[in-house]
Coordinates of C-alpha atoms in Angstrom, one line a residue:
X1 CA 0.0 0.0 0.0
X2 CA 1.6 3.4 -0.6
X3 CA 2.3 5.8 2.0
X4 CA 0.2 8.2 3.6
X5 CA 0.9 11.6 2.2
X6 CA 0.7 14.3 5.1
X7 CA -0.1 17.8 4.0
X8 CA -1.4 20.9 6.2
X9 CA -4.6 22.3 5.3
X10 CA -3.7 26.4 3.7
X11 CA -6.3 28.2 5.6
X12 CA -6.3 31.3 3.8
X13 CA -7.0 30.2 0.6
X14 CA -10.0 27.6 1.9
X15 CA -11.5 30.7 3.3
X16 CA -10.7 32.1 0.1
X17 CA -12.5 30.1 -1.8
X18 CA -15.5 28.8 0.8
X19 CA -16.1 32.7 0.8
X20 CA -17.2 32.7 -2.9
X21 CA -19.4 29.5 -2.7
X22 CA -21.9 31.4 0.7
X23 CA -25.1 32.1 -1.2
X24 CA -26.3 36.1 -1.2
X25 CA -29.3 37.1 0.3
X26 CA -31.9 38.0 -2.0
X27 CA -35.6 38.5 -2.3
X28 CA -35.6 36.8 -5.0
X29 CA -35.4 33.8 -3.1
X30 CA -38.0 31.2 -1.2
X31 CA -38.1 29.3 2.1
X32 CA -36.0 26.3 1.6
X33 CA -33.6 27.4 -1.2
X34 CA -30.4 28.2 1.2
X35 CA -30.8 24.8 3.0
X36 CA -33.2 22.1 3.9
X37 CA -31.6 19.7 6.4
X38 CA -32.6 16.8 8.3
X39 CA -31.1 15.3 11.6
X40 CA -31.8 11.4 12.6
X41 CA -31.1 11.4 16.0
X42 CA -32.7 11.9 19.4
X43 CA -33.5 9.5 22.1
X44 CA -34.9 10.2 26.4
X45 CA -31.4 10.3 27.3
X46 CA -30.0 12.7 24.7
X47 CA -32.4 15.1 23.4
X48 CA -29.3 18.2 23.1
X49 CA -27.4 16.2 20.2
X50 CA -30.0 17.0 17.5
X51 CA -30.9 20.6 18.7
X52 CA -27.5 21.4 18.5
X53 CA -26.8 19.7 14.9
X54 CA -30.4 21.2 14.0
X55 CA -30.1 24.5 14.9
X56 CA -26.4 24.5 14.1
X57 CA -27.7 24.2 10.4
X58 CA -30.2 26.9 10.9
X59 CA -27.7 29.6 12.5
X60 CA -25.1 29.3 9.5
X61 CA -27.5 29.7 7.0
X62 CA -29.9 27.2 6.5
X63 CA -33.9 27.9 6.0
X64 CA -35.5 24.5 7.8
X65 CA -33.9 22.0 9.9
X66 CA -35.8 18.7 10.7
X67 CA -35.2 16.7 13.6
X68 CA -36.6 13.0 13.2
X69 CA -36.9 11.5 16.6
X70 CA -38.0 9.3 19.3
X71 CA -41.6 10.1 20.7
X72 CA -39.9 10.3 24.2
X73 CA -37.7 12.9 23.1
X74 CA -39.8 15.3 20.6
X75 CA -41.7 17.2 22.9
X76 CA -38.3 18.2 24.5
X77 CA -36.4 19.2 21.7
X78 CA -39.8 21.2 20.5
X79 CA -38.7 22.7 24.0
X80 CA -35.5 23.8 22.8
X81 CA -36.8 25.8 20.2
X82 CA -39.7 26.8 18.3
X83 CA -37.8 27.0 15.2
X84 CA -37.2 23.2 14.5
X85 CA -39.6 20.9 13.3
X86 CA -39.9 17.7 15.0
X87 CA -40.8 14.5 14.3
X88 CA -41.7 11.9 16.9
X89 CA -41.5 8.7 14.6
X90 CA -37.9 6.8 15.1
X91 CA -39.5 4.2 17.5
X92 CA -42.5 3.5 15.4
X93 CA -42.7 0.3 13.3
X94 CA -43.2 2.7 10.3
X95 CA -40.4 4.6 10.9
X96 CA -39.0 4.6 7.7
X97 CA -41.8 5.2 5.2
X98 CA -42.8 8.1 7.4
X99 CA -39.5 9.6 6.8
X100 CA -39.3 8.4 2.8
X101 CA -41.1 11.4 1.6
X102 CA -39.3 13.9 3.5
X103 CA -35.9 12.8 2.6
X104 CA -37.1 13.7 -1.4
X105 CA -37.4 17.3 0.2
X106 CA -34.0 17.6 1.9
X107 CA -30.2 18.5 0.8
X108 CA -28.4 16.6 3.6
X109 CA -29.5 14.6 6.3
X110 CA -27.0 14.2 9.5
X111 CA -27.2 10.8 10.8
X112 CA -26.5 10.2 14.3
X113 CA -26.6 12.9 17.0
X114 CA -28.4 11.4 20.1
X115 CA -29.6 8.1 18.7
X116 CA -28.7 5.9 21.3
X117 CA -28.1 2.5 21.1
X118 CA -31.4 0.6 21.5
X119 CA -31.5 -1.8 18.5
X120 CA -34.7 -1.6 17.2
X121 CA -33.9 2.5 16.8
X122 CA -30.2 1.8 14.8
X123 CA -32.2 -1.0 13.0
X124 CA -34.4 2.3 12.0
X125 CA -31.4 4.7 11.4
X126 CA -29.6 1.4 9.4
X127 CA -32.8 1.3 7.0
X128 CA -32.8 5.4 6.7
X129 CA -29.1 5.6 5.9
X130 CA -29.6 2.5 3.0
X131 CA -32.2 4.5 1.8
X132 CA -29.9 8.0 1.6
X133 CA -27.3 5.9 -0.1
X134 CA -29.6 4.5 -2.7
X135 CA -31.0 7.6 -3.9
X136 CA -27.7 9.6 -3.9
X137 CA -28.8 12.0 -1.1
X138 CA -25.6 13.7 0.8
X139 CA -25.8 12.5 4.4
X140 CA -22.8 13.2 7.4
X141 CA -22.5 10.2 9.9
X142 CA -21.8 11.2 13.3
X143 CA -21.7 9.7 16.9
X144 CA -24.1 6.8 16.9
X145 CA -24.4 7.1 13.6
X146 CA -21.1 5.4 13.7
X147 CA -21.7 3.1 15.7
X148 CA -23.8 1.3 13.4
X149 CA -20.5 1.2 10.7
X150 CA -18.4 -0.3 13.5
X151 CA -19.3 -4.0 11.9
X152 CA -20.9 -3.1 8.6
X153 CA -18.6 -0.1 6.8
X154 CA -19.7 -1.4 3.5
X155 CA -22.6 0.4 3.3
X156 CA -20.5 3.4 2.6
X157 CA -17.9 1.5 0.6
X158 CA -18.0 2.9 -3.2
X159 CA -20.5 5.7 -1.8
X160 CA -20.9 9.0 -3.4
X161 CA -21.1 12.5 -0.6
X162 CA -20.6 10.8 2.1
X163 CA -18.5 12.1 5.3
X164 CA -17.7 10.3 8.4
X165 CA -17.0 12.6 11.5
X166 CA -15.2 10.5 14.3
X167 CA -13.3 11.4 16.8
X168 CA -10.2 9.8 18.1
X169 CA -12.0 6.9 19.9
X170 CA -14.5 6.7 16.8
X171 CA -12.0 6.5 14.1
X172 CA -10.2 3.1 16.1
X173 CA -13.5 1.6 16.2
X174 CA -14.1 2.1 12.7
X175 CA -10.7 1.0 11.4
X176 CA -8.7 -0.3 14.2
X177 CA -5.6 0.8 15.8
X178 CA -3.0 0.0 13.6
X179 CA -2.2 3.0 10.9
X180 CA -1.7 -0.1 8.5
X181 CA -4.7 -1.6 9.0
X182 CA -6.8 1.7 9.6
X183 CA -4.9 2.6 5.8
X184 CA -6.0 -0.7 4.0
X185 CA -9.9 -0.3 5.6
X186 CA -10.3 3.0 4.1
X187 CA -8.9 2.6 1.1
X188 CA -12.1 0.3 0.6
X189 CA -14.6 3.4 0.9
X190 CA -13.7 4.9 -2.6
X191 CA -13.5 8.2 -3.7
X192 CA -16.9 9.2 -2.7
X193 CA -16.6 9.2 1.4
X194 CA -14.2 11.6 3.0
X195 CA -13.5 11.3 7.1
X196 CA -13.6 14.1 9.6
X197 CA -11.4 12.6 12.2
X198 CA -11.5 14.9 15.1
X199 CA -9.0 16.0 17.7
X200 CA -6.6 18.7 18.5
X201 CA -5.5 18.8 15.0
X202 CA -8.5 17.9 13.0
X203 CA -7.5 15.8 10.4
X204 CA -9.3 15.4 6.8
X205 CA -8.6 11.7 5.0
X206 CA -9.2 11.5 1.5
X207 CA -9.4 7.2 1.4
X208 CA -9.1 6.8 -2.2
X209 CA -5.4 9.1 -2.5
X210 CA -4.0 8.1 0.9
X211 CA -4.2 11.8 1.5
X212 CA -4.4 13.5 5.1
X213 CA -4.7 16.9 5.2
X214 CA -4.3 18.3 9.4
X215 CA -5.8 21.6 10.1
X216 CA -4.2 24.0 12.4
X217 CA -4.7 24.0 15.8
X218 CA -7.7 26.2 17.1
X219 CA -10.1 25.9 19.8
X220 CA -9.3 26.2 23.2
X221 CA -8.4 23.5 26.1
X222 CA -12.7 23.2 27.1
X223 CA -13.6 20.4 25.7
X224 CA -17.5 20.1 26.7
X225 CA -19.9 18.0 25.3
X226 CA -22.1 19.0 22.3
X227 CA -19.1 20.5 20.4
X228 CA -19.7 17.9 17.9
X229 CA -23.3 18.1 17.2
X230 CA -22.5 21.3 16.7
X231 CA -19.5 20.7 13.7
X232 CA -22.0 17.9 12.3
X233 CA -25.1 20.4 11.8
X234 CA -23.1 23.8 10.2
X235 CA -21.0 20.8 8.1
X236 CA -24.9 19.6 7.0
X237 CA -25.4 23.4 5.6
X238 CA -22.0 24.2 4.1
X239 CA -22.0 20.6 2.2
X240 CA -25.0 21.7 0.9
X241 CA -23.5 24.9 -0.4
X242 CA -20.7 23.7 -1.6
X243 CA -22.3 20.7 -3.5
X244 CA -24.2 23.5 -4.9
X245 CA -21.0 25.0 -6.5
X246 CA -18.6 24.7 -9.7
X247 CA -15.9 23.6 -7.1
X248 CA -14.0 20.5 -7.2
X249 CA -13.9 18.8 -3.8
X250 CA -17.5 19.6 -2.3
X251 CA -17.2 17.7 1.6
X252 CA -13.2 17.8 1.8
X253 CA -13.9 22.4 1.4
X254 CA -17.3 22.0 3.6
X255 CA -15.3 20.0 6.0
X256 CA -12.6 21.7 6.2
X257 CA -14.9 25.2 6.2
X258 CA -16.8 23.2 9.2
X259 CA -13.4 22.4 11.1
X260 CA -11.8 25.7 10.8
X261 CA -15.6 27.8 12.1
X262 CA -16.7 25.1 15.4
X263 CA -12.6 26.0 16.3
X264 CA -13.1 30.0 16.1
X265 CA -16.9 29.6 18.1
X266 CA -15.1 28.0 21.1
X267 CA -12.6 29.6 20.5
X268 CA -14.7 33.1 20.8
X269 CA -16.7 31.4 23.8
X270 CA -13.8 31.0 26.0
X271 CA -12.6 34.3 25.4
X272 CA -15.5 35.2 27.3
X273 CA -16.3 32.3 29.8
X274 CA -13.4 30.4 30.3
X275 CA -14.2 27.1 31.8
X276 CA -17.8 27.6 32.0
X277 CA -17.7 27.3 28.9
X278 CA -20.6 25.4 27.3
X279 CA -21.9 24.4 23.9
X280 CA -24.8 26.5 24.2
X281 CA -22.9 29.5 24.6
X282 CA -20.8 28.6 21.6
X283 CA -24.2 28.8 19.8
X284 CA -24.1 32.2 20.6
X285 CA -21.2 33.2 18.7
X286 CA -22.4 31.6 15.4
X287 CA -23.5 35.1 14.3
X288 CA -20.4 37.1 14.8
X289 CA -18.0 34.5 14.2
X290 CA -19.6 33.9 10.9
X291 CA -19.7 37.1 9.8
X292 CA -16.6 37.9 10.6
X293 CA -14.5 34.9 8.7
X294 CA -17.5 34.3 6.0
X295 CA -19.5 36.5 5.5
X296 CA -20.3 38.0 1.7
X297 CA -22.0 41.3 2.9
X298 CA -23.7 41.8 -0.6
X299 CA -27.6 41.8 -0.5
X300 CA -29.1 41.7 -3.7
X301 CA -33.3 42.7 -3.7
X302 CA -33.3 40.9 -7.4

């Protein structure tokens, strides 16, 4: 097998570029165009994962996030927000042809965030993500998401717009310990499924080229949960976008895009809190954050 080629990630021109793909503003425009996403997740025990992916997606730019659910956990996560819409159907034996037609409607679904691990709700998820893969939608596969790969990763083998965001504990389960091993497993996904593999470096693998591109250390030391519900739901929206564009590379930019703005949010946060630092309060600095390393201020009224 050849070897893995190490290259950093050259911020400045990503930005460069992930600047020109940000849709404008305009009247012209209706509900749904800048972003319809969908989040599978949600369970009693963790109803925060899919607000934060959800409303993630909504706060960088996306019109309408869906959150597709557990009854147990829908009426909470309505809680959370008004602005979601919330579907209480993951633990119903027609799970997945209540959720069929909606998929049609949506750019990216997230899969993953809060799931849990009851088996009858990843048998769901399982059916949902076949379904996504079938019909060529874009999904992201987080946390539990992942944990249904862990003994069936060739779902996503030979996949098109698919990306994998694990972190360090994630990515051994997926493809085992030894970089060797990890190499050869990967190199089975294709060309079509690029891995998110998070840490203090986040590191972007392109399977098909042996290619692992580190970004730069950003962030701060706080390392509270939610931080990656909240990478897998603005990654959902800038996928979108950049699928949308003439640029080569759609999920290794939106990625990298993602990587580089959930770094400068907590980063921003801590500024301000320090320790106390939590993911809702990162949530807080989407707006200024975003404007501030994104943002195309040109408004058209066409």
């Amino acid at each position: 097998m050849s070897k893995i080629i190490q290259i950093p990630v050259h911020t400045e021109k990503l930005l460069t570029i992930f600047r020109t793909i940000i849709p404008k503003l305009s009247n012209g425009k209706y509900k749904g165009q800048y972003g319809r996403i969908g989040v599978i997740g949600g369970s009693l025990e963790y109803t925060g994962a899919p607000y934060f992916a959800a409303i993630t997606a909504m706060k960088v730019g996306a019109d309408l996030s869906h959150v597709f659910c557990h009854t147990e956990a829908a009426t909470v996560i309505k809680s959370y927000s008004p602005d979601l819409i919330v579907h209480p159907v993951l633990d119903r034996d027609d799970a997945v042809e209540l959720i069929k037609p909606w998929i049609d409607r949506l750019h990216v679904l997230v899969i993953g965030p809060g799931l849990g691990r009851d088996s009858r709700i990843l048998k769901t998820a399982t059916d949902v993500m076949k379904l996504c893969l079938e019909i060529g939608k874009p999904i992201v596969i987080d946390a539990d998401g992942l944990f249904i790969l862990n003994d069936n990763i060739e779902l996503v083998c030979g996949q098109r717009d698919v990306i994998l965001t694990p972190n360090a504990i994630e990515f051994q389960r997926l493809f085992g310990k030894d970089p060797a091993t990890a190499r050869e497993r990967m190199s089975l996904l294709g060309d079509g499924v690029v891995i998110l593999e998070k840490g203090a470096n986040d590191k972007i693998h392109i399977p098909h080229t042996n290619e692992v591109y580190t970004m730069p250390t950003g962030g701060s030391g706080r390392r509270c949960g939610g931080q990656g519900d909240l990478l897998s739901g603005s990654l959902a929206t800038f996928f979108y976008w950049s699928l949308q564009s003439n640029q080569p590379n759609p999920a290794y930019l939106a990625v990298c895009a993602s990587s580089y703005f959930v770094k400068k949010i907590n980063f921003a946060a801590f500024q301000k809190l320090g320790r106390s630092l939590v993911a809702s309060d990162m949530i807080k600095e989407i707006s200024s954050v975003f404007n501030a390393e994104f943002e195309n201020t040109n408004f058209s009224s066409q």
